[in-house]
């Protein structure tokens, strides 16, 4: 209790509150602008949090994350364009409601559903992180290695279109992270004798390059491809739904919140999947499924509850195990690292106060988001009128200065430019960027735990399957990759069969 | 988003597989030549085997592109590539170079002449030259607005260090 009060004093201090509010505002605006996601906002905000105290820095980042998750629904409802991928399911009924003149109510309901989903998932998270962390405390390096490999395999395997491309991306991320001085033996690895490469590629530089720069390039390309005219946004405000409306959908919201939390806790899944599953569930369990897609409020409630519940779910493996499940939590992790907070089981022993600050910041963020959406929506929707390429110019400035601010080095700015160009290239040839960032984040720990385990076992590799958790994690990793492999082989075979059938049916007629 | 045609996807795989294979081989060779073996699982093991893994995976991708079959790709939704608007490859490459060039040049300029002048210069040059914006009010407003806004928010509010300029220092 003392810890909670002490944390409240820090987390509710004016500077921290302002930081959360600023983060939420930034998140909502970036989330609302189609093409700019809150991941971009977070990558740009992390370097800024350098010079801040721990509590405001955490608040700023969490605010951006949570604000961004709710902001995506604004353009989904008003324009029919999801501001972030997580809001794609909200478009289905949200935009129909706008066309029926119920935009204000849809926005208000979305905000309430978002806050509900977020708070429910927070409660589940608070209850479960401690247990998971306690379990994980017993893990030695061999078990941790297995766990990290499992986390990485779900990210490379589950969420991506192609297993090969997902794995390539994961390996690329791991490779980049080996550049620099080897932390165990002090050997120089691929530094080519330069000093700048000795500390390796900065995680923050990589994040800005991977997430912000490709967006800027895309906006420039779109500009030349024939200007997308900014959409007309009507004057709107957010109108709170009545208590009766909320109570009517209460059980649906609760179910979707649980669903979102569960999905969020699995690394490599995240908001879009949770939102679509929740939408499908809402339609299936509805008494009038025929009204879905034509402007049914439950079709907004379900995905918005679920995608915000993902935030709490994703925090479970992040805080208790140190495994981020998506780019946003990976960036959050790097932001925590800057301030000396190392997510993982030890965090609960070393920094219990900061854990409470994180919980409080999340609550404050949801209050702030509701306030911003209710009071400020008519002002910030004006941003939607600014053409994308002009916004891109502002993002360029933030990319470059953000990279500079990390360690006041122009080398980092140039690195962002070069890596950003490469990231765009990878994106163009269909290599997903998410596994890269998770390879970057998890890479050093995977190598360290593997080598430590090998030293402890005196070079006997059986140590990795000697304990039950280690064997289970590596087995699960093999299962994830194996199942994916099987699925794709089956898909190939069936595609070939239909091809043959088609040919067989075409030939006789010729 | 228009669906990526199968032929385009094959071409993508050929390009990605080929380039990544070259990268993987160069990386593996560089690791083998420059990183000491060390004791047990030393500093060389991880970068080396990762390089080998990338080589194998990119070779698979290359093969898949060459064979033109469905290979190991399950159909289904994923992150997907960006929407492909009718912009020629050369134009696209030029735009990539432009954006990266702007960022790098801006970084250097920031250090040489200070944050405010560098930002005003970069923003206005980007708008006029790269984006073909001609309205003076938009160019001037954006340049000064972004520069001042960023300077106030980062430098004054957050107290971050703003580069002052080594050639000339106005602020």
XYZ file of C-alpha atoms in Angstrom:
681
model
C 0.000 0.000 0.000
C 2.846 2.342 0.851
C 4.340 1.532 -2.503
C 1.079 2.382 -4.240
C 0.804 5.715 -2.436
C 4.413 6.557 -3.215
C 3.838 5.634 -6.851
C 0.655 7.705 -6.926
C 2.589 10.712 -5.716
C 5.002 10.376 -8.612
C 2.560 9.268 -11.292
C -0.055 11.881 -10.453
C 2.390 14.784 -10.172
C 1.595 17.631 -12.592
C 4.530 16.940 -14.917
C 3.534 13.287 -15.260
C -0.113 14.161 -15.872
C 0.817 16.687 -18.553
C 3.038 14.077 -20.183
C 0.230 11.508 -20.291
C -2.140 14.099 -21.703
C 0.367 15.188 -24.343
C 0.995 11.566 -25.245
C -2.722 10.830 -25.565
C -3.256 13.858 -27.748
C -0.359 12.931 -30.006
C -1.536 9.324 -30.103
C -5.121 10.228 -30.934
C -4.029 12.600 -33.718
C -1.510 10.156 -35.243
C -3.972 7.318 -34.802
C -6.704 9.282 -36.523
C -4.611 10.206 -39.562
C -4.810 7.366 -42.084
C -1.322 6.318 -43.083
C 0.309 7.534 -39.902
C -0.028 4.980 -37.142
C 0.543 5.333 -33.442
C 3.585 3.130 -33.932
C 5.123 5.993 -35.907
C 4.163 8.401 -33.144
C 5.754 6.173 -30.520
C 8.980 5.766 -32.499
C 9.179 9.554 -32.726
C 8.309 10.128 -29.075
C 10.828 7.708 -27.527
C 13.895 9.871 -28.224
C 12.039 12.842 -26.736
C 11.454 10.947 -23.500
C 15.217 10.778 -22.985
C 15.527 14.052 -21.200
C 12.458 13.446 -19.045
C 12.119 11.922 -15.587
C 11.033 8.285 -15.492
C 7.379 8.830 -14.551
C 6.570 11.447 -17.219
C 8.494 9.434 -19.797
C 6.465 6.288 -19.055
C 3.301 8.383 -19.077
C 4.137 9.962 -22.435
C 4.759 6.603 -24.067
C 1.754 4.844 -22.584
C -0.433 7.828 -23.429
C 0.705 7.711 -27.056
C 0.047 3.955 -27.224
C -3.424 4.153 -25.688
C -4.433 7.380 -27.402
C -3.340 5.894 -30.714
C -5.379 2.743 -30.233
C -8.556 4.795 -29.735
C -7.679 7.443 -32.329
C -7.862 4.951 -35.166
C -11.605 4.702 -34.719
C -12.124 8.417 -35.435
C -11.252 8.259 -39.122
C -12.750 4.781 -39.359
C -16.112 6.148 -38.287
C -15.969 9.554 -39.960
C -14.243 8.736 -43.242
C -14.571 4.993 -43.572
C -10.775 4.735 -43.627
C -9.139 3.034 -40.655
C -6.591 5.363 -39.051
C -4.687 2.333 -37.816
C -4.969 -1.311 -38.912
C -6.606 -2.133 -35.557
C -9.572 0.052 -36.476
C -10.269 -1.712 -39.783
C -13.125 -3.735 -38.307
C -14.697 -0.589 -36.889
C -15.174 0.763 -40.421
C -17.765 -1.878 -41.271
C -20.513 -0.469 -39.100
C -18.977 2.793 -37.864
C -18.974 4.420 -41.286
C -22.510 3.243 -41.978
C -23.596 4.952 -38.757
C -21.984 8.187 -39.963
C -23.869 7.920 -43.240
C -27.045 7.525 -41.262
C -26.225 10.702 -39.375
C -25.196 9.065 -36.136
C -21.497 9.967 -36.266
C -21.467 11.724 -32.900
C -23.069 8.844 -31.064
C -20.815 6.325 -32.820
C -17.717 8.281 -31.780
C -18.895 8.572 -28.198
C -19.779 4.902 -27.994
C -16.410 3.963 -29.473
C -14.649 5.993 -26.792
C -16.638 4.419 -23.971
C -16.087 0.921 -25.386
C -12.369 1.654 -25.784
C -11.982 2.814 -22.211
C -13.994 -0.145 -20.930
C -11.873 -2.638 -22.874
C -8.691 -0.971 -21.731
C -9.602 -0.910 -18.053
C -10.853 -4.514 -18.011
C -7.649 -5.664 -19.656
C -5.659 -3.615 -17.169
C -7.337 -5.439 -14.284
C -6.612 -8.819 -15.857
C -3.061 -7.738 -16.496
C -2.477 -6.581 -12.916
C -3.730 -9.910 -11.610
C -1.790 -12.085 -14.024
C 1.589 -10.368 -14.590
C 2.644 -11.031 -11.038
C 1.890 -14.741 -11.334
C 3.616 -15.074 -14.681
C 6.635 -13.172 -13.411
C 6.826 -15.386 -10.313
C 6.875 -18.443 -12.559
C 9.460 -16.913 -14.836
C 11.727 -16.079 -11.909
C 12.618 -19.757 -11.643
C 13.882 -19.817 -15.219
C 17.583 -20.176 -15.834
C 19.284 -19.046 -19.055
C 18.333 -22.272 -20.867
C 14.625 -21.863 -20.123
C 14.726 -18.168 -20.935
C 16.357 -18.973 -24.263
C 13.551 -21.404 -25.041
C 10.957 -18.831 -24.071
C 12.509 -16.119 -26.247
C 12.786 -18.456 -29.223
C 9.135 -19.386 -28.743
C 8.156 -15.701 -28.610
C 10.106 -14.932 -31.751
C 8.734 -17.959 -33.599
C 5.127 -16.933 -32.972
C 5.901 -13.487 -34.333
C 7.657 -14.791 -37.430
C 5.177 -17.572 -38.007
C 1.716 -16.494 -36.928
C 1.188 -12.962 -38.054
C 2.880 -12.977 -41.408
C 1.670 -13.766 -44.862
C 4.589 -15.976 -45.691
C 6.605 -18.133 -43.322
C 9.827 -17.736 -45.326
C 9.505 -13.963 -45.448
C 8.620 -13.794 -41.759
C 11.648 -15.883 -40.858
C 13.908 -13.843 -43.139
C 12.738 -10.701 -41.372
C 13.329 -12.202 -37.939
C 16.822 -13.365 -38.886
C 17.631 -9.932 -40.352
C 16.707 -8.299 -37.057
C 18.828 -10.751 -35.099
C 21.763 -10.175 -37.471
C 21.721 -6.409 -37.161
C 21.803 -6.703 -33.398
C 25.060 -8.686 -33.431
C 26.919 -5.696 -34.912
C 29.158 -3.960 -32.375
C 31.258 -5.126 -29.464
C 30.360 -8.597 -28.238
C 29.283 -8.102 -24.658
C 30.654 -11.397 -23.369
C 34.164 -11.477 -24.789
C 34.643 -7.924 -25.992
C 35.379 -8.984 -29.559
C 34.603 -6.486 -32.319
C 31.942 -7.770 -34.649
C 31.559 -6.212 -38.083
C 32.546 -2.773 -36.856
C 35.120 -2.527 -39.656
C 37.417 -0.796 -37.221
C 35.116 2.202 -36.829
C 34.258 3.721 -33.473
C 30.676 4.636 -34.349
C 29.680 1.029 -34.907
C 31.209 -0.230 -31.659
C 28.079 0.331 -29.608
C 26.108 -1.302 -32.368
C 23.028 -0.074 -34.164
C 20.886 1.916 -31.769
C 17.501 0.295 -31.230
C 15.816 3.695 -31.426
C 17.509 4.569 -34.711
C 16.295 1.266 -36.100
C 12.744 1.912 -34.909
C 12.519 5.359 -36.467
C 14.011 3.973 -39.674
C 11.680 0.986 -39.816
C 8.428 2.657 -38.917
C 8.565 6.362 -39.656
C 10.695 6.676 -42.793
C 8.746 4.205 -44.991
C 5.579 6.166 -44.169
C 7.170 9.396 -45.336
C 8.390 7.799 -48.565
C 4.953 6.306 -49.138
C 3.311 9.701 -48.686
C 5.679 11.212 -51.281
C 4.963 8.365 -53.699
C 1.206 8.759 -53.198
C 1.571 12.453 -53.860
C 3.060 11.769 -57.276
C 0.675 8.918 -57.979
C -2.145 11.398 -58.175
C -2.972 13.421 -55.173
C -5.418 11.908 -52.750
C -7.665 14.780 -51.913
C -8.152 15.186 -48.212
C -11.610 14.159 -47.235
C -14.209 16.611 -46.138
C -14.884 16.206 -42.468
C -18.159 17.439 -41.157
C -18.361 19.249 -37.860
C -18.699 16.603 -35.232
C -18.657 16.142 -31.551
C -18.655 12.988 -29.464
C -21.937 12.174 -27.845
C -21.962 9.817 -24.863
C -24.299 6.869 -25.154
C -26.982 6.542 -22.500
C -26.503 4.222 -19.536
C -29.205 1.987 -20.981
C -27.347 1.603 -24.256
C -24.187 0.702 -22.391
C -25.942 -1.823 -20.178
C -27.533 -3.442 -23.215
C -24.108 -4.203 -24.658
C -22.403 -4.795 -21.308
C -21.947 -8.561 -21.660
C -20.800 -8.202 -25.226
C -18.229 -5.622 -24.116
C -17.012 -7.864 -21.327
C -16.653 -10.856 -23.635
C -14.834 -8.777 -26.236
C -12.557 -7.312 -23.561
C -11.601 -10.814 -22.411
C -11.088 -11.904 -26.007
C -8.889 -8.877 -26.747
C -6.813 -9.380 -23.626
C -6.242 -13.020 -24.485
C -5.283 -12.267 -28.091
C -3.050 -9.410 -26.988
C -1.155 -11.702 -24.624
C -0.027 -13.902 -27.523
C 3.055 -12.345 -29.142
C 2.665 -11.766 -32.849
C -1.084 -11.325 -32.968
C -2.366 -7.919 -31.855
C -5.115 -5.408 -32.531
C -6.386 -6.142 -36.054
C -6.890 -9.857 -35.365
C -8.612 -9.206 -32.037
C -10.897 -6.591 -33.585
C -12.045 -8.809 -36.447
C -12.589 -11.800 -34.159
C -14.650 -9.618 -31.824
C -16.698 -8.273 -34.729
C -17.409 -11.798 -35.943
C -18.332 -12.825 -32.433
C -20.687 -9.870 -32.019
C -22.478 -10.692 -35.259
C -22.773 -14.366 -34.399
C -24.135 -13.728 -30.913
C -26.444 -10.905 -31.971
C -30.207 -11.317 -32.113
C -30.277 -9.363 -35.355
C -27.165 -10.332 -37.315
C -28.739 -9.030 -40.511
C -28.237 -5.468 -39.330
C -24.475 -5.816 -39.151
C -22.690 -3.932 -41.895
C -25.594 -1.513 -42.155
C -24.852 0.569 -39.104
C -25.287 -1.595 -36.030
C -23.829 -0.022 -32.882
C -22.674 -3.402 -31.547
C -20.453 -3.582 -34.650
C -18.563 -0.576 -33.337
C -18.618 -1.594 -29.695
C -17.152 -5.070 -30.203
C -13.992 -4.239 -32.213
C -13.281 -1.082 -30.229
C -13.498 -2.915 -26.914
C -11.317 -5.727 -28.197
C -8.568 -3.657 -29.814
C -8.124 -1.575 -26.707
C -8.149 -4.664 -24.507
C -5.151 -5.771 -26.557
C -3.090 -3.047 -24.852
C -3.440 -4.693 -21.437
C -2.985 -8.167 -22.860
C 0.195 -7.200 -24.684
C 1.606 -5.773 -21.466
C 1.470 -9.201 -19.783
C 4.328 -10.855 -21.710
C 6.082 -7.488 -21.994
C 6.295 -6.744 -18.292
C 6.522 -10.252 -16.866
C 8.734 -11.921 -19.474
C 10.317 -9.057 -21.387
C 8.765 -10.251 -24.666
C 7.005 -7.574 -26.715
C 4.263 -8.894 -28.953
C 4.059 -6.125 -31.542
C 5.993 -3.061 -32.721
C 4.221 -0.731 -30.298
C 5.160 -2.747 -27.230
C 8.665 -3.223 -28.629
C 9.021 0.552 -28.724
C 7.545 0.776 -25.241
C 10.180 -1.707 -24.109
C 12.998 0.358 -25.545
C 11.532 3.422 -23.816
C 11.533 1.592 -20.486
C 15.115 0.424 -21.069
C 16.269 4.022 -21.495
C 15.113 4.707 -17.983
C 16.829 1.672 -16.541
C 13.680 -0.428 -16.297
C 14.368 -3.869 -17.731
C 11.052 -5.648 -18.387
C 11.094 -9.228 -17.183
C 10.549 -11.083 -13.906
C 13.245 -9.109 -12.083
C 11.338 -5.873 -12.713
C 8.798 -6.852 -10.079
C 11.526 -7.282 -7.487
C 13.771 -4.385 -8.415
C 11.228 -1.747 -9.394
C 7.879 -2.475 -7.761
C 7.238 1.272 -7.464
C 7.601 1.812 -11.206
C 5.211 -1.065 -11.874
C 2.527 0.803 -9.957
C 3.388 3.963 -11.865
C 2.785 2.072 -15.096
C -0.631 0.888 -13.884
C -1.625 4.373 -12.781
C -0.397 5.923 -16.020
C -2.644 3.539 -17.973
C -5.682 4.563 -15.912
C -4.860 8.253 -16.302
C -4.380 7.715 -20.021
C -7.864 6.277 -20.419
C -9.410 9.130 -18.486
C -7.454 11.567 -20.660
C -8.486 9.834 -23.870
C -12.159 10.012 -22.970
C -11.768 13.693 -22.078
C -9.879 14.488 -25.278
C -12.381 12.711 -27.474
C -15.367 14.332 -25.773
C -14.023 17.858 -25.560
C -11.456 18.147 -28.294
C -12.678 16.019 -31.149
C -14.032 18.895 -33.195
C -10.611 20.547 -33.109
C -8.347 17.666 -33.895
C -10.445 16.243 -36.723
C -9.271 19.335 -38.583
C -5.885 17.605 -38.899
C -7.610 15.138 -41.206
C -7.972 17.998 -43.706
C -4.215 18.497 -44.024
C -2.880 16.710 -47.119
C -0.727 13.679 -46.351
C 2.391 14.946 -48.102
C 2.467 18.129 -46.009
C 2.203 16.060 -42.827
C 5.031 13.917 -44.161
C 7.302 16.976 -44.216
C 6.645 17.539 -40.525
C 7.350 13.869 -39.869
C 10.705 14.211 -41.683
C 11.705 16.909 -39.215
C 10.646 14.742 -36.292
C 12.485 11.688 -37.665
C 15.717 13.576 -38.113
C 15.629 15.509 -34.877
C 14.445 12.427 -32.955
C 17.399 10.449 -34.271
C 19.739 13.314 -33.421
C 18.365 13.662 -29.889
C 19.187 10.053 -28.966
C 22.864 10.866 -28.404
C 23.336 14.209 -30.144
C 24.939 12.497 -33.082
C 24.557 13.301 -36.782
C 25.748 9.770 -37.534
C 22.447 8.521 -36.143
C 20.488 10.834 -38.450
C 22.377 9.532 -41.464
C 21.807 5.953 -40.210
C 18.067 6.621 -40.050
C 18.144 7.827 -43.653
C 20.087 4.812 -44.914
C 18.240 2.183 -42.862
C 14.906 3.838 -43.667
C 15.561 3.539 -47.395
C 16.446 -0.115 -46.912
C 13.335 -0.698 -44.815
C 11.170 0.752 -47.583
C 12.891 -1.575 -50.042
C 12.191 -4.581 -47.838
C 8.578 -3.521 -47.503
C 8.266 -3.232 -51.270
C 9.517 -6.772 -51.858
C 7.073 -8.069 -49.281
C 9.383 -8.646 -46.299
C 7.338 -7.744 -43.195
C 8.942 -5.204 -40.860
C 7.431 -6.342 -37.554
C 9.585 -9.473 -37.098
C 12.676 -7.355 -37.802
C 11.997 -5.069 -34.889
C 11.278 -7.985 -32.579
C 14.459 -9.711 -33.699
C 16.274 -6.490 -32.850
C 14.697 -6.295 -29.411
C 15.053 -9.941 -28.464
C 18.356 -10.622 -30.250
C 20.863 -9.664 -27.547
C 18.979 -11.592 -24.840
C 18.631 -14.688 -27.038
C 22.364 -14.758 -27.707
C 23.315 -13.977 -24.102
C 21.073 -16.661 -22.632
C 22.166 -19.247 -25.165
C 25.837 -18.650 -24.503
C 25.426 -18.445 -20.722
C 23.497 -21.715 -20.724
C 26.222 -23.356 -22.802
C 28.917 -22.126 -20.433
C 26.994 -23.378 -17.407
C 26.448 -26.776 -18.995
C 30.099 -26.871 -20.140
C 29.135 -27.077 -23.777
C 26.422 -29.692 -23.479
C 23.516 -28.600 -25.711
C 21.084 -31.017 -24.033
C 20.672 -28.382 -21.300
C 18.020 -26.686 -23.437
C 15.665 -29.646 -23.238
C 16.785 -30.926 -19.844
C 14.143 -28.997 -17.888
C 10.414 -29.202 -18.470
C 9.832 -25.489 -19.259
C 12.801 -25.365 -21.639
C 11.642 -28.448 -23.520
C 8.048 -27.184 -23.631
C 8.997 -23.775 -25.037
C 11.297 -25.160 -27.714
C 8.675 -27.786 -28.526
C 6.015 -25.089 -28.904
C 8.324 -23.060 -31.127
C 8.871 -26.109 -33.325
C 5.116 -26.685 -33.322
C 4.344 -23.119 -34.432
C 6.804 -23.248 -37.301
C 5.902 -26.838 -38.166
C 2.162 -26.178 -38.243
C 2.721 -23.163 -40.464
C 4.894 -25.233 -42.774
C 2.267 -27.947 -42.964
C -0.469 -25.415 -43.688
C 1.482 -23.855 -46.526
C 2.414 -27.216 -48.049
C -1.226 -28.229 -47.926
C -2.220 -24.940 -49.525
C 0.310 -25.521 -52.300
C -0.975 -29.015 -52.928
C -4.609 -27.968 -53.045
C -3.754 -25.036 -55.301
C -1.943 -27.420 -57.617
C -4.873 -29.807 -57.555
C -7.392 -27.137 -58.509
C -4.992 -26.007 -61.218
C -4.863 -29.546 -62.596
C -8.603 -29.939 -62.307
C -9.142 -26.711 -64.152
C -6.806 -27.806 -66.889
C -8.476 -31.202 -67.056
C -11.901 -29.622 -67.356
C -10.745 -27.145 -69.954
C -8.897 -29.565 -72.215
C -11.812 -31.710 -73.433
C -13.800 -28.727 -74.568
C -10.990 -27.476 -76.726
C -5.494 -2.075 -51.871
C -5.200 -3.658 -55.336
C -4.184 -7.330 -55.083
C -0.592 -7.983 -55.994
C -0.605 -10.005 -59.188
C 1.086 -13.362 -59.125
C 3.685 -12.334 -61.680
C 4.536 -9.263 -59.639
C 4.860 -11.405 -56.546
C 7.220 -13.799 -58.356
C 9.322 -10.844 -59.433
C 9.357 -9.529 -55.880
C 10.562 -12.891 -54.651
C 13.292 -13.052 -57.277
C 14.564 -9.586 -56.377
C 14.318 -10.080 -52.619
C 15.779 -13.568 -52.704
C 18.657 -12.557 -54.951
C 19.629 -9.424 -53.062
C 19.301 -11.057 -49.652
C 21.334 -14.056 -50.788
C 24.176 -11.764 -51.859
C 23.914 -9.901 -48.557
C 23.903 -13.154 -46.575
C 26.977 -14.493 -48.363
C 28.872 -11.216 -47.942
C 27.888 -11.069 -44.280
C 28.907 -14.678 -43.610
C 32.246 -14.189 -45.345
C 32.906 -10.956 -43.426
C 32.049 -12.633 -40.125
C 34.276 -15.609 -40.915
C 37.209 -13.381 -41.817
C 36.994 -10.721 -39.111
C 35.323 -12.121 -35.980
C 37.476 -14.305 -33.686
C 36.189 -17.773 -32.832
C 36.523 -17.366 -29.061
C 35.877 -20.105 -26.541
C 32.937 -22.482 -26.619
C 30.044 -20.667 -28.268
C 32.145 -17.611 -28.984
C 31.425 -14.260 -30.563
C 31.522 -15.732 -34.054
C 28.851 -18.411 -33.647
C 25.705 -16.286 -33.662
C 26.444 -13.880 -36.503
C 27.871 -16.740 -38.553
C 24.945 -19.115 -38.210
C 22.439 -16.283 -38.642
C 24.189 -15.441 -41.893
C 23.935 -19.079 -42.976
C 20.258 -19.138 -42.004
C 19.581 -16.023 -44.068
C 21.439 -17.544 -47.010
C 19.311 -20.697 -46.848
C 16.041 -18.782 -46.450
C 16.775 -16.324 -49.240
C 17.854 -19.199 -51.503
C 14.474 -20.812 -50.802
C 12.730 -17.564 -51.673
C 14.757 -17.293 -54.870
C 13.879 -20.864 -55.821
C 10.230 -20.173 -55.141
C 10.363 -17.137 -57.402
C 12.116 -19.116 -60.134
C 9.768 -22.074 -59.941
C 6.748 -19.855 -60.055
C 4.697 -22.201 -57.914
C 2.884 -21.330 -54.747
C 5.785 -22.723 -52.760
C 5.503 -22.391 -49.033
C 3.138 -19.448 -49.096
C -0.189 -20.078 -47.527
C -2.911 -17.875 -48.908
C -4.330 -15.503 -46.363
C -4.160 -12.020 -45.122
C -1.059 -10.557 -43.589
C 0.647 -7.233 -43.367
C 0.691 -7.009 -47.122
C 2.762 -4.583 -49.090
C 1.808 -0.990 -49.585
C -0.778 -0.201 -52.193
C 0.856 -0.018 -55.576
C -0.113 3.209 -57.303
C 0.854 3.757 -60.914
C 4.304 5.175 -60.239
C 7.204 3.947 -62.338
C 10.002 2.049 -60.623
C 12.525 4.733 -61.527
C 10.360 7.473 -60.103
C 9.845 5.489 -56.957
C 13.572 4.899 -56.563
C 14.187 8.595 -57.083
C 11.669 9.435 -54.371
C 13.283 6.990 -51.952
C 16.650 8.603 -52.637
C 15.094 12.052 -52.246
C 13.552 11.360 -48.858
C 16.672 9.646 -47.519
C 18.832 12.409 -48.942
C 16.683 15.071 -47.310
C 16.911 13.387 -43.899
C 20.685 12.943 -44.109
C 21.288 16.458 -45.428
C 19.032 17.929 -42.761
C 21.028 16.116 -40.064
C 24.309 17.495 -41.357
C 22.860 20.960 -41.840
C 21.456 20.969 -38.322
C 24.915 20.457 -36.920
C 26.528 23.056 -39.183
C 24.089 25.975 -39.044
C 21.862 25.220 -36.065
C 18.365 23.784 -35.678
C 16.158 26.750 -36.594
C 17.828 27.841 -39.852
C 18.357 24.230 -40.913
C 14.709 23.379 -40.346
C 13.383 26.428 -42.181
C 15.717 25.696 -45.082
C 14.950 21.965 -45.215
C 11.190 22.295 -44.952
C 10.922 25.003 -47.583
C 13.336 23.265 -49.948
C 11.479 19.970 -49.548
C 8.127 21.612 -50.235
C 9.258 23.615 -53.252
C 11.743 21.271 -54.903
C 10.604 17.779 -53.957
C 6.856 18.256 -53.699
C 6.307 21.083 -56.169
C 4.426 23.272 -53.710
C 4.224 26.819 -55.056
C 1.905 28.684 -52.688
C 4.199 31.044 -50.759
C 1.880 31.129 -47.751
C 1.952 27.332 -47.382
C 5.723 27.132 -47.831
C 6.503 30.002 -45.497
C 3.927 29.046 -42.916
C 4.987 25.413 -42.786
C 8.696 26.194 -42.677
C 8.469 28.742 -39.900
C 5.659 26.971 -38.080
C 7.349 23.580 -37.937
C 10.730 25.063 -37.021
C 9.375 27.263 -34.253
C 6.935 24.639 -33.006
C 9.594 21.934 -32.776
C 12.072 24.365 -31.190
C 9.588 25.386 -28.528
C 8.296 21.887 -27.835
C 11.603 20.034 -27.744
C 14.057 22.720 -26.749
C 12.032 24.837 -24.354
C 9.330 22.500 -23.032
C 11.318 19.273 -22.843
C 14.678 20.966 -22.355
C 16.339 18.789 -24.994
C 19.603 19.903 -26.551
C 19.078 21.710 -29.838
C 22.071 21.872 -32.166
C 23.387 25.422 -32.320
C 25.567 25.215 -35.391
C 29.316 25.015 -35.764
C 29.707 27.206 -38.860
C 27.378 29.946 -37.842
C 25.349 30.194 -34.705
C 22.281 32.403 -34.825
C 20.534 31.247 -31.684
